[in-house]
CSV table of C-alpha atoms in Angstrom, one decimal:
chain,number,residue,atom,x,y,z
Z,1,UNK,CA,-21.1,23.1,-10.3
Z,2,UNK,CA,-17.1,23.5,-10.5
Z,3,UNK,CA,-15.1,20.8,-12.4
Z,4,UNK,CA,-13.5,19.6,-9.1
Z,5,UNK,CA,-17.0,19.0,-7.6
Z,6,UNK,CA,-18.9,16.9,-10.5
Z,7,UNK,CA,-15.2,14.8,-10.4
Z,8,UNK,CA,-15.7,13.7,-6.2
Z,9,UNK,CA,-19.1,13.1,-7.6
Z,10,UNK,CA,-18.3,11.0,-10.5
Z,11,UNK,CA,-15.4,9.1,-8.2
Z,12,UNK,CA,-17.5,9.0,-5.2
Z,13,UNK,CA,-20.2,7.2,-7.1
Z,14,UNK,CA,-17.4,4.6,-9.0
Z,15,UNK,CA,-16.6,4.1,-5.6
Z,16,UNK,CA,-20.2,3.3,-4.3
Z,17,UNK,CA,-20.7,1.0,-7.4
Z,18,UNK,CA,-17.7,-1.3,-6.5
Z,19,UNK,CA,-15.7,-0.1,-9.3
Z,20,UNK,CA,-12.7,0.8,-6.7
Z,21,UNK,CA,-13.0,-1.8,-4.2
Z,22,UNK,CA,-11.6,-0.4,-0.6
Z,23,UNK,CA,-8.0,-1.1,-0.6
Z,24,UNK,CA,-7.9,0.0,-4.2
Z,25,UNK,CA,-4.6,2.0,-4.7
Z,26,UNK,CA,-5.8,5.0,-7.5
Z,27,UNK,CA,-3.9,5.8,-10.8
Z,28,UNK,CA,-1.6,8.3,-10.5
Z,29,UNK,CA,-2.4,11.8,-10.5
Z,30,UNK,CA,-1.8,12.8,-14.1
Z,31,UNK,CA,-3.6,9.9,-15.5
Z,32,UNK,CA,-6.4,10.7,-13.2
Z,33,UNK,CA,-6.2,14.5,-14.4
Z,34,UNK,CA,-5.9,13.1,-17.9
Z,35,UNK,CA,-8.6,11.0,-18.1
Z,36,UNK,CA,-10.8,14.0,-16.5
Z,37,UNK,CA,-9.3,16.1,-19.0
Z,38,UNK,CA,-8.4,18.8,-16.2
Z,39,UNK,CA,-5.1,20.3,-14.3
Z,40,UNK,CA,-3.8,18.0,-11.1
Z,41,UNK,CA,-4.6,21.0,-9.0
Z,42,UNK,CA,-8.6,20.6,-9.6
Z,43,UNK,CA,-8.0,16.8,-9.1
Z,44,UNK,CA,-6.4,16.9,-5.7
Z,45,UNK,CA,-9.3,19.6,-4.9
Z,46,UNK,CA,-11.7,16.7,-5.6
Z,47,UNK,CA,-9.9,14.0,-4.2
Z,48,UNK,CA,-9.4,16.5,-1.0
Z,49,UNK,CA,-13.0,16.6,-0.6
Z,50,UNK,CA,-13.4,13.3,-0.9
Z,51,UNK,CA,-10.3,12.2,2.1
Z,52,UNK,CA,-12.5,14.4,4.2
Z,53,UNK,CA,-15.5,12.6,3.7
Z,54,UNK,CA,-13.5,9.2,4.7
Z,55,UNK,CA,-13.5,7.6,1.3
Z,56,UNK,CA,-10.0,8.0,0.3
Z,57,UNK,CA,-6.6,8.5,2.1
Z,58,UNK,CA,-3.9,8.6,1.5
Z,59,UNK,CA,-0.2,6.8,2.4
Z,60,UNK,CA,3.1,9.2,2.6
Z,61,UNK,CA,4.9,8.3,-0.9
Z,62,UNK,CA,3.0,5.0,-1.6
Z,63,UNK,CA,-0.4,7.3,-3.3
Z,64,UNK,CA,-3.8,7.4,-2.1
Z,65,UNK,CA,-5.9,4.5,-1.3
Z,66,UNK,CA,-10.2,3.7,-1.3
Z,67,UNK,CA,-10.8,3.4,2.3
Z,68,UNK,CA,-12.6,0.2,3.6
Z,69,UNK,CA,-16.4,1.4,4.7
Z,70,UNK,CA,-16.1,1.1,8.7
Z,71,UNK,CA,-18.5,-0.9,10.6
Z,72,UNK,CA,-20.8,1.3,12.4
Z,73,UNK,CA,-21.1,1.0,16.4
Z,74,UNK,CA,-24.1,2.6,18.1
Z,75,UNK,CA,-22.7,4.1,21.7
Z,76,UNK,CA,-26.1,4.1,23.5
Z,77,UNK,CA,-27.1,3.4,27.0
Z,78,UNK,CA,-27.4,-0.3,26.6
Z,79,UNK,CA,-24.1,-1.1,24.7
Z,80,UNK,CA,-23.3,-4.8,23.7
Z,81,UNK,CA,-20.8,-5.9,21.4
Z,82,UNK,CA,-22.2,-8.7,20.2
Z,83,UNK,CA,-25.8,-7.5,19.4
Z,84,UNK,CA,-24.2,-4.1,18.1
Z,85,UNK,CA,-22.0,-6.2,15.6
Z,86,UNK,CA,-24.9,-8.5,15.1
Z,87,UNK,CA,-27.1,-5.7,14.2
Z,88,UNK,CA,-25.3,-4.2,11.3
Z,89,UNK,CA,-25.0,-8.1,9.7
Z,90,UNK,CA,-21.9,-9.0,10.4
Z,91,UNK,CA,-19.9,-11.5,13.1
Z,92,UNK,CA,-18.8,-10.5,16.2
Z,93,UNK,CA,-16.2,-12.7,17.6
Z,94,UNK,CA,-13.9,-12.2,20.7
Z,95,UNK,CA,-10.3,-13.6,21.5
Z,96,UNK,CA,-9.4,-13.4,25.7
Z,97,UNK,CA,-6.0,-12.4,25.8
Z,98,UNK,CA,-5.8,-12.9,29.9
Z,99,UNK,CA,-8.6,-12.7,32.8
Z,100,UNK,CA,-6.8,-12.1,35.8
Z,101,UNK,CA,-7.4,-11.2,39.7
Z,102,UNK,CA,-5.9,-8.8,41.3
Z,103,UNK,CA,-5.5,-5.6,43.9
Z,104,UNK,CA,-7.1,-2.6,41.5
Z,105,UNK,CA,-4.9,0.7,41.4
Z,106,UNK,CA,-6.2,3.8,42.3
Z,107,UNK,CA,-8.0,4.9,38.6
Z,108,UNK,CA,-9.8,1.5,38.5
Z,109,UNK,CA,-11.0,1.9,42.4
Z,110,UNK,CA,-12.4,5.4,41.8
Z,111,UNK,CA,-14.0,4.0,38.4
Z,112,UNK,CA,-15.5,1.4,40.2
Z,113,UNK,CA,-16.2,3.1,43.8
Z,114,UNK,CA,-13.9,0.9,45.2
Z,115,UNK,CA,-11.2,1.3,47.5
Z,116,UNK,CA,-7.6,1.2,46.6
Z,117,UNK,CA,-6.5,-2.2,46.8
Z,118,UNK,CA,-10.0,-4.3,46.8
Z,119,UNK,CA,-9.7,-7.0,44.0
Z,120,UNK,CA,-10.8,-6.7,40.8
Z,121,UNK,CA,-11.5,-9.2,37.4
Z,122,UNK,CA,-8.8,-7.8,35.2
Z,123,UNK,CA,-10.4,-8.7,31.0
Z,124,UNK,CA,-8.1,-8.6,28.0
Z,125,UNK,CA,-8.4,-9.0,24.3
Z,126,UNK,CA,-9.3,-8.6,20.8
Z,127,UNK,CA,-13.4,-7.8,19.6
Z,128,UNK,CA,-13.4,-9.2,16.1
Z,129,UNK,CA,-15.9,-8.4,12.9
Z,130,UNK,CA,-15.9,-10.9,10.9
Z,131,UNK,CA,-12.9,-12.5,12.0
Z,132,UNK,CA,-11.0,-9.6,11.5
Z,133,UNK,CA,-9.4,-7.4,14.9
Z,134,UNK,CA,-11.5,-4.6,15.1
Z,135,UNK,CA,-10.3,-3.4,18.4
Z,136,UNK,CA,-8.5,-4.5,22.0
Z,137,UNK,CA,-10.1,-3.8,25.3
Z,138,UNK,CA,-9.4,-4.0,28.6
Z,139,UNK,CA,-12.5,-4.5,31.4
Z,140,UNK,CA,-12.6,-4.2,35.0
Z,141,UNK,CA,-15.2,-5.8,37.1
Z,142,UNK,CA,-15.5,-5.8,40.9
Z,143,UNK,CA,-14.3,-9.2,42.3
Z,144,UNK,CA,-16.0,-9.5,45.2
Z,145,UNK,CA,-19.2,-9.0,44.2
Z,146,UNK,CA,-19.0,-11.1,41.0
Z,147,UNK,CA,-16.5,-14.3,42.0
Z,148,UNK,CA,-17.5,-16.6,39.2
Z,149,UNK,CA,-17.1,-14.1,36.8
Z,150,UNK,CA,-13.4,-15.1,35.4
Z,151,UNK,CA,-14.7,-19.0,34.8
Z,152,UNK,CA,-17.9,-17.2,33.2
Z,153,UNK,CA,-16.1,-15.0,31.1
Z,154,UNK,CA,-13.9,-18.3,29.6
Z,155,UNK,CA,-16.7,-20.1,28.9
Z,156,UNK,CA,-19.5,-17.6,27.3
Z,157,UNK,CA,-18.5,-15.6,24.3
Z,158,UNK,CA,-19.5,-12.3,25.3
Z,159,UNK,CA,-19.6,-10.3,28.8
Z,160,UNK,CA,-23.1,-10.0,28.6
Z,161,UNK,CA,-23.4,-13.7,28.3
Z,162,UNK,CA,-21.2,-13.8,31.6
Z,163,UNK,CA,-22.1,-11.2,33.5
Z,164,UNK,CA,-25.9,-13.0,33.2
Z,165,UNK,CA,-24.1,-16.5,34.3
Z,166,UNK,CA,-23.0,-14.0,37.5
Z,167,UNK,CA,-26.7,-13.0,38.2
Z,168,UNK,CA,-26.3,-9.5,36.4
Z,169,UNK,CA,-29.2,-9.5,33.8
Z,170,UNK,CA,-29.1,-6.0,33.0
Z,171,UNK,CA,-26.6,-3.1,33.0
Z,172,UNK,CA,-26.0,0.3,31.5
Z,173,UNK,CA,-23.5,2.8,30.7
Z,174,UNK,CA,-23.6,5.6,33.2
Z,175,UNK,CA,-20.4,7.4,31.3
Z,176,UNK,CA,-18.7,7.3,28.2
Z,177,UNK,CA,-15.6,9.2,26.9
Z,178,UNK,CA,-14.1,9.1,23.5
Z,179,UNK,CA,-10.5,10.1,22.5
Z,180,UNK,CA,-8.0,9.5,19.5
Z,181,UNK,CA,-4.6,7.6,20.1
Z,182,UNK,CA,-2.1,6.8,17.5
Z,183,UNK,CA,-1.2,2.6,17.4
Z,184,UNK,CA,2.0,1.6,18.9
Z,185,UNK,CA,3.5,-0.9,17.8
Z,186,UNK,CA,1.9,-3.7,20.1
Z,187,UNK,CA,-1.3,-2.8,19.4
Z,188,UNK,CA,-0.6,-2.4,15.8
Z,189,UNK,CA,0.5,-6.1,15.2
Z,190,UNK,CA,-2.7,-7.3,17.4
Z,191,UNK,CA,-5.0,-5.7,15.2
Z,192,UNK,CA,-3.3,-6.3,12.2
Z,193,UNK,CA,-3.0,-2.5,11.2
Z,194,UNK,CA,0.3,-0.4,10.7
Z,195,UNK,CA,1.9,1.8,13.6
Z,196,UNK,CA,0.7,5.4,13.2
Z,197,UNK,CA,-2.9,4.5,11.9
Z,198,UNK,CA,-5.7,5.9,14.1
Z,199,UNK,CA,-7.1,4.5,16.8
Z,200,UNK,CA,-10.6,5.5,18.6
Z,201,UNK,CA,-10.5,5.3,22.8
Z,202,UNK,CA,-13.6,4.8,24.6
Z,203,UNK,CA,-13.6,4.7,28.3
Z,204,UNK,CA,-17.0,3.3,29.8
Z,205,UNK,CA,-18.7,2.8,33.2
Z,206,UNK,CA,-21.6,0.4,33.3
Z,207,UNK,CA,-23.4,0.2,36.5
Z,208,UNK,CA,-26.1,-2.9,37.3
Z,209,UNK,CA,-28.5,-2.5,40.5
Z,210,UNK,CA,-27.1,1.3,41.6
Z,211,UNK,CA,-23.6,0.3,41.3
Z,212,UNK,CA,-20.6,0.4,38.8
Z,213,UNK,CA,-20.0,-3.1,38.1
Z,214,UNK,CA,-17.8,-2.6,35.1
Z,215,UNK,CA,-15.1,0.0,33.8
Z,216,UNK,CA,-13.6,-0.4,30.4
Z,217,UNK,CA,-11.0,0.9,27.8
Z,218,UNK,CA,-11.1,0.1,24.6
Z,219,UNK,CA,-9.3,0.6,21.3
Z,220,UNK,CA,-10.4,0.7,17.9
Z,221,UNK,CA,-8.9,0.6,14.6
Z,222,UNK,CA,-10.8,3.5,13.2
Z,223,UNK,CA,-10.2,2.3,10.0
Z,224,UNK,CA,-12.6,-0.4,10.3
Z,225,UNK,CA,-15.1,1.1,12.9
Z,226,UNK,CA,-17.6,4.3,13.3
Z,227,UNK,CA,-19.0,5.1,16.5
Z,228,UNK,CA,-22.4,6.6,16.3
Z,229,UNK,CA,-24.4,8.4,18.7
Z,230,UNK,CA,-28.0,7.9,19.9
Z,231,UNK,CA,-29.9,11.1,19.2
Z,232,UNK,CA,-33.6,10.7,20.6
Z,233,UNK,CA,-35.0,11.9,16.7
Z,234,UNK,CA,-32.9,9.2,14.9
E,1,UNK,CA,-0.7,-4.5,45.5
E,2,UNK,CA,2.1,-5.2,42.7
E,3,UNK,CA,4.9,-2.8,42.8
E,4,UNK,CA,4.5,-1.4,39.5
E,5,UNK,CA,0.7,-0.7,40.7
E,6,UNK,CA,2.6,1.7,43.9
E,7,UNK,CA,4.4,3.4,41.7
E,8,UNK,CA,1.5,4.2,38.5
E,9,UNK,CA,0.0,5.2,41.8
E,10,UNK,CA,2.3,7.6,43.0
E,11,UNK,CA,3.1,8.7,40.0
E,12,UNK,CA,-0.5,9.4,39.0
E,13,UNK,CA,-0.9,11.3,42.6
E,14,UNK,CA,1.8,13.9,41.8
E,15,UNK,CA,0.9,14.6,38.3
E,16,UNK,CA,-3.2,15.1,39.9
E,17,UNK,CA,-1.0,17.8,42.2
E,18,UNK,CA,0.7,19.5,39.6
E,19,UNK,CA,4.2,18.4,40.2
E,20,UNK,CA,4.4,17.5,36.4
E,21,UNK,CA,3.0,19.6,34.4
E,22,UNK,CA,1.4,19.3,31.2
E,23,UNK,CA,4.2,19.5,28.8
E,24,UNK,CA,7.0,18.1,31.3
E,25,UNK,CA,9.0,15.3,30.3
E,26,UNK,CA,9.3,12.6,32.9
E,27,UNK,CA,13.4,11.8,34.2
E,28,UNK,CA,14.9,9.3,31.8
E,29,UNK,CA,13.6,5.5,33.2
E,30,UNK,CA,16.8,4.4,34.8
E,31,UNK,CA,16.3,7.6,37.0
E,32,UNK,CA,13.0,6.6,37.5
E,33,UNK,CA,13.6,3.4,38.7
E,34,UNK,CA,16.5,4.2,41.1
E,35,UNK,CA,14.4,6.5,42.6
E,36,UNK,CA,11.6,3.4,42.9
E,37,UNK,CA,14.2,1.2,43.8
E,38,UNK,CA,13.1,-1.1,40.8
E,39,UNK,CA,13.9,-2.4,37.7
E,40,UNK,CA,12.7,-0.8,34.2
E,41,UNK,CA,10.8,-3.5,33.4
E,42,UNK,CA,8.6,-2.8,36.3
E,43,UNK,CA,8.9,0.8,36.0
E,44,UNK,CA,8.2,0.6,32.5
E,45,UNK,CA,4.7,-1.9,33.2
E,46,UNK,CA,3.9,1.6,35.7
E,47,UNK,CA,4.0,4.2,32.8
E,48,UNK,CA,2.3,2.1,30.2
E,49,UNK,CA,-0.8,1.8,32.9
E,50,UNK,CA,-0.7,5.7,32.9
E,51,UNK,CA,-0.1,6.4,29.4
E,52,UNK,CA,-3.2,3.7,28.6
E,53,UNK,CA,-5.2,5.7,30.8
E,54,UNK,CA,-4.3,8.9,28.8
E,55,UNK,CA,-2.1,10.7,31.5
E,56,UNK,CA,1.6,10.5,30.0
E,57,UNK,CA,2.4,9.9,26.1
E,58,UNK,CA,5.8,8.9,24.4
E,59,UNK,CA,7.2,10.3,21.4
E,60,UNK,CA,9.5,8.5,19.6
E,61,UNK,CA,13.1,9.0,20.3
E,62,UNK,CA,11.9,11.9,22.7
E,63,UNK,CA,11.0,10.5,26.0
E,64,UNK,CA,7.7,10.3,28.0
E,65,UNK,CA,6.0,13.5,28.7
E,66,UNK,CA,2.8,14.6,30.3
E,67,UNK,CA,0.0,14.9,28.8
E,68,UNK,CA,-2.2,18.7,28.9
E,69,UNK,CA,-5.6,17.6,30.3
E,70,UNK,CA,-8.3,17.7,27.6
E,71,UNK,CA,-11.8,20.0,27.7
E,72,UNK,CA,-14.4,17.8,28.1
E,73,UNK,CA,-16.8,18.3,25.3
E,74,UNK,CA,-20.6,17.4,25.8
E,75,UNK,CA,-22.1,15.6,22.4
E,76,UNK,CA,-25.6,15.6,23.5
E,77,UNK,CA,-29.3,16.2,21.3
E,78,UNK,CA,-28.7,20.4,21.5
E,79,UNK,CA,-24.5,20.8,21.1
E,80,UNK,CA,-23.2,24.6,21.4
E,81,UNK,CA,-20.0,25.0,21.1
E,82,UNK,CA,-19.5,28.1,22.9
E,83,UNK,CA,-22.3,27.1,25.6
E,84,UNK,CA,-20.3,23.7,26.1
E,85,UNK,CA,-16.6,25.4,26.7
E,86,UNK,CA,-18.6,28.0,28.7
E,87,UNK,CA,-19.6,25.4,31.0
E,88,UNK,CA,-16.5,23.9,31.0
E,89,UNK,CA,-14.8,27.4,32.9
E,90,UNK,CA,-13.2,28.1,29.4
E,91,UNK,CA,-13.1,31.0,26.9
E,92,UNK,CA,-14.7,30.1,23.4
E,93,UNK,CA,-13.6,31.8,20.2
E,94,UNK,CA,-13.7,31.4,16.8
E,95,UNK,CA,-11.9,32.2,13.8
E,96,UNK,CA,-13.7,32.6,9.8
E,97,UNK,CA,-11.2,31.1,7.8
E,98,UNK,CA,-13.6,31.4,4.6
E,99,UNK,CA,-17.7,31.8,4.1
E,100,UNK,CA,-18.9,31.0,0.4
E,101,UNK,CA,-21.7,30.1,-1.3
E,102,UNK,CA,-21.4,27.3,-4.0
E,103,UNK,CA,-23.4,24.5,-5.8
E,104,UNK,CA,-23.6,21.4,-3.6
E,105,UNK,CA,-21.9,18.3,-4.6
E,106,UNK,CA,-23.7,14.8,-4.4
E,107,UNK,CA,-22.4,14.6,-0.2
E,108,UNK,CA,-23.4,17.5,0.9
E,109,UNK,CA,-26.8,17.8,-1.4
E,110,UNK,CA,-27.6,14.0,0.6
E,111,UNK,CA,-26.4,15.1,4.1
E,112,UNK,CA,-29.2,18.1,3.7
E,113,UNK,CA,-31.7,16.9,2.1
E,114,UNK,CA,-31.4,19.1,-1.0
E,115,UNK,CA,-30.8,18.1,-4.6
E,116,UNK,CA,-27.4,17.9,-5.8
E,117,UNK,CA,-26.5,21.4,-7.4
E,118,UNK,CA,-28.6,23.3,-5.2
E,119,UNK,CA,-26.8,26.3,-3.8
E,120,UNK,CA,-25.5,25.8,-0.3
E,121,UNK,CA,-23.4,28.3,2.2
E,122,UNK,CA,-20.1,26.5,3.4
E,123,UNK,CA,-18.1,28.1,6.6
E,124,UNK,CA,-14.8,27.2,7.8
E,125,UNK,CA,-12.7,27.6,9.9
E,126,UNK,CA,-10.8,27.3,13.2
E,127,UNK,CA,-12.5,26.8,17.0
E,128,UNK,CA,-10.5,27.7,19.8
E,129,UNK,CA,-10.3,27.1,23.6
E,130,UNK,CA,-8.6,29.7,25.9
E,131,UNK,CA,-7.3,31.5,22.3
E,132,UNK,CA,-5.2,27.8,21.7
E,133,UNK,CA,-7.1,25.7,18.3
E,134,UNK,CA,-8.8,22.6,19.3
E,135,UNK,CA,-10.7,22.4,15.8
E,136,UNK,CA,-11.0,22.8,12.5
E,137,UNK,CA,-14.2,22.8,11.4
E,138,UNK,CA,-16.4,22.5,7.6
E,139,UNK,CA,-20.1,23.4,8.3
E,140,UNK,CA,-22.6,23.2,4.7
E,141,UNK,CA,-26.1,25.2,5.2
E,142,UNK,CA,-28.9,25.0,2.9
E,143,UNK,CA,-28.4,28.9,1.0
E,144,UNK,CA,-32.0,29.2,-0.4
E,145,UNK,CA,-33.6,28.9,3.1
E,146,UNK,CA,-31.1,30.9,5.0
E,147,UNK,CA,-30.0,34.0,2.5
E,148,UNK,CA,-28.7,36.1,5.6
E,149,UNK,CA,-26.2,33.3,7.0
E,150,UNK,CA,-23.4,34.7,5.4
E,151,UNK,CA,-23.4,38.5,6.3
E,152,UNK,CA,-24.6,36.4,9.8
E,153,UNK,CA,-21.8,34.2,10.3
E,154,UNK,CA,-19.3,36.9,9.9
E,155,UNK,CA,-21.1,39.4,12.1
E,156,UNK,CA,-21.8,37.3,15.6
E,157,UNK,CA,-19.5,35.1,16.8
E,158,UNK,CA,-21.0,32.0,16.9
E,159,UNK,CA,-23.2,29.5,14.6
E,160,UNK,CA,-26.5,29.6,17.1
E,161,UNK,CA,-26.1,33.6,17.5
E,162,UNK,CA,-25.9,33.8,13.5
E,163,UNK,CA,-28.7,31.4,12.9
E,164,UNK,CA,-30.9,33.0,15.5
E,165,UNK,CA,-30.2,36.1,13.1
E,166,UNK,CA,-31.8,33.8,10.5
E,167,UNK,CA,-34.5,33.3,12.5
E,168,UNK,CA,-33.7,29.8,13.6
E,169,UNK,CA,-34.5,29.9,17.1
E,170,UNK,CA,-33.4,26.0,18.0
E,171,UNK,CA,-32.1,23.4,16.2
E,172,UNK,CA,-31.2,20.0,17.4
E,173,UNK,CA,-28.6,16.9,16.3
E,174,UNK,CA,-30.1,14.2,14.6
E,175,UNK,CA,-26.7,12.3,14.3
E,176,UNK,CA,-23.5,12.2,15.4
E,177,UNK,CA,-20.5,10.1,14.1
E,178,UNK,CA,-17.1,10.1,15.0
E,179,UNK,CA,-14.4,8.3,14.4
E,180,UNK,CA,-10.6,9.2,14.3
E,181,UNK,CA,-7.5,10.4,12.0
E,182,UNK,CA,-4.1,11.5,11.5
E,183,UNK,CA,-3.9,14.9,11.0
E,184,UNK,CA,-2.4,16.2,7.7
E,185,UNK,CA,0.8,18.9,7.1
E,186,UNK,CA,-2.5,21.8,7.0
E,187,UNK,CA,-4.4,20.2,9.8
E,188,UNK,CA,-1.5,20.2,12.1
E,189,UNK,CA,-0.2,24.0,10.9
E,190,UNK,CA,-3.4,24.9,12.1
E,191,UNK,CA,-4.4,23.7,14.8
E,192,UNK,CA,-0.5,24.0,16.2
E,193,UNK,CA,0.2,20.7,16.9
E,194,UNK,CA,2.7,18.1,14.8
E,195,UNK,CA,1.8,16.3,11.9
E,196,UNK,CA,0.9,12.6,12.4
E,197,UNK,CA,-0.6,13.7,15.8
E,198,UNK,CA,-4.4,12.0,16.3
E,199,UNK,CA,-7.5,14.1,15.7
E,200,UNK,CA,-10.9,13.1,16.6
E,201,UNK,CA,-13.6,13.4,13.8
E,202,UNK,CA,-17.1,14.2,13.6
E,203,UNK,CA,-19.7,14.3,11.0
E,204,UNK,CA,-23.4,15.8,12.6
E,205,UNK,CA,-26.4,16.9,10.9
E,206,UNK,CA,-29.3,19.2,12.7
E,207,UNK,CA,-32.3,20.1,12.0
E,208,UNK,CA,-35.1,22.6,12.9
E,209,UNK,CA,-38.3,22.8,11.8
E,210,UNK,CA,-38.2,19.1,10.6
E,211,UNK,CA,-35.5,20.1,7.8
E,212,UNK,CA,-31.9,19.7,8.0
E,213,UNK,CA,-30.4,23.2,8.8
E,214,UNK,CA,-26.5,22.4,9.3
E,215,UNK,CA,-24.1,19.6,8.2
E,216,UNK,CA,-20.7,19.9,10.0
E,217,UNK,CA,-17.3,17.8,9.8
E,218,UNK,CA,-15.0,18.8,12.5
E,219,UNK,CA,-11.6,17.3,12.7
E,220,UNK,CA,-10.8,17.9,16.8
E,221,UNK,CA,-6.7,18.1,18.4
E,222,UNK,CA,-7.0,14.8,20.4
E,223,UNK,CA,-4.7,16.1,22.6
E,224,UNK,CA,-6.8,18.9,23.7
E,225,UNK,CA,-10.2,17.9,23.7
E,226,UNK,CA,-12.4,14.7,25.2
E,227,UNK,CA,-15.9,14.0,23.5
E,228,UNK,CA,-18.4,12.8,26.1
E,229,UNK,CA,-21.7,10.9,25.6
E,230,UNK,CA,-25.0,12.1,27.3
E,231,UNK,CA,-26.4,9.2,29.7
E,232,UNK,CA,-29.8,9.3,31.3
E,233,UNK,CA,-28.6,8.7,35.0
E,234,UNK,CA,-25.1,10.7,34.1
């Protein structure tokens, strides 16, 4: 094995023992090549490795940085927050910025094989993992064929929970999209990150009895959240 | 329907018929809204609806532009790159940045099921899409099992057609995770975009023959490319 390797080994297991807690700024360079007892050059080789692998970056002038482990978020056919959030031990929680009703534009009509103009459920907010912002979304429901859904939606805690209240017991994503975005600054200050970090964009379609009955965007902080795909062997 | 809705409309409908092309930057927003006969607050509310939806993006100090439409990339159980860009009415390509063979570290050594130390074959290099980059990509193979891979990977020009070489007929994801980052002064050099631009990132493992055969980290221009999930009824 090369020097650089057996140091991202020795740092990546510090870092798996707790010893550099995410958040963690490390020393310096030199001292790190000092105490390593090797030039910076095979350093920044290991710590290289190791920013690839997600367990480091690193901040323009302020150093680099132990990365917080994101939650991991299965994208599968049946996709629910809650239980998703639930299942890897941790709180899901959900603020609603704003349910409104409207006339839907032409991209939400075609989502929703609607016409241009019929009414939709307009959903906005913040998903939260243990009480921290993990991501904003906004959701689209038809109106007329859910009415109750906006009173629903205020008083359960998760769409599942409302879209049941509505008479929709089951649904399922029929397509799902991801793309990177960098955080302005609005949705920087609502999930508490910095402008420029990463976010993950997911655009959904969930249909319930042969018909899309919901169509979704939704940001994450990528810092703080993996999607993972279902592969029928896993 | 609001007015801002009319105009995201319209708007929306001339970019679908190439009146702005990718690349374009839109008039400054006080032209805009003369020519809407509204305010900038309400033309404003218009091109934040498109830019959520991924159509225009704004770069500081520089205006709104429109955004290139990105390749839809399939992420299903079997995932072949040039197959998928094939399908997509694109050219595939591929460029060998470096093949070597090299001890595993402690990652690597756990993403393939080997013992740390145990010699492994690591490509990179750079994917393209109509001879543009779209990726950069690391890919680890176990060495022992596959001695040919090298001489392989140079000769065809694509992983399958090298492992096939191998005598790996099929191989088939086992997982998939992506999340998303800033590239880097490298990463952006590159893949010819700016630095501080999103990328999406992957990390997969396959197998074949019930033994991990491939463990990949691909770092994808955001701006170029759109990861799609496999649904049954999609």
């Amino acid at each position: 094995m090369s020097l650089w390797q057996s140091i991202a080994d020795n740092l990546r297991a510090e870092i798996a023992r707790g010893l550099w807690p995410p958040g963690t700024k490390l020393p310096a360079e030199a001292e790190l090549a000092a105490r390593f007892g090797v030039n910076r050059h095979t350093l920044r080789h290991a710590t290289k490795v190791l920013a690839d692998e997600g367990l480091l970056y690193s901040r323009r002038g302020a150093g680099v940085f132990v990365a917080a482990s994101p939650v991991d978020y299965p994208l599968g056919d049946r996709v629910r927050f809650h239980r998703n959030i639930e299942l890897a031990g941790k709180v899901p929680g959900r603020v609603l910025d704003a349910v409104m009703t409207r006339p839907s534009d032409a991209a939400e009509a075609s989502a929703l094989g609607l016409s241009t103009g019929d009414k939709v459920h307009v959903a906005e907010g913040v998903s939260m993992v243990d009480f921290r912002p993990v991501a904003l979304f906004r959701t689209v429901f038809p109106a007329d064929w859910l009415p109750g859904l906006p009173t629903a939606l205020r008083e359960r805690k998760s769409v599942t929970a409302a879209l049941a209240a509505c008479g929709i017991d089951d649904y399922r994503r029929i397509s799902t999209r991801v793309s990177a975005r960098i955080a302005d600054a609005t949705q920087a200050v609502k999930l508490q990150i910095d402008p420029g970090e990463p976010l993950l964009r997911t655009e959904a379609i969930s249909e319930s009895q042969g018909r899309p009955v919901e169509h979704g965007l939704t940001w994450w902080a990528a810092e703080r959240v993996t999607l993972t795909l279902p592969h029928d062997a896993s």
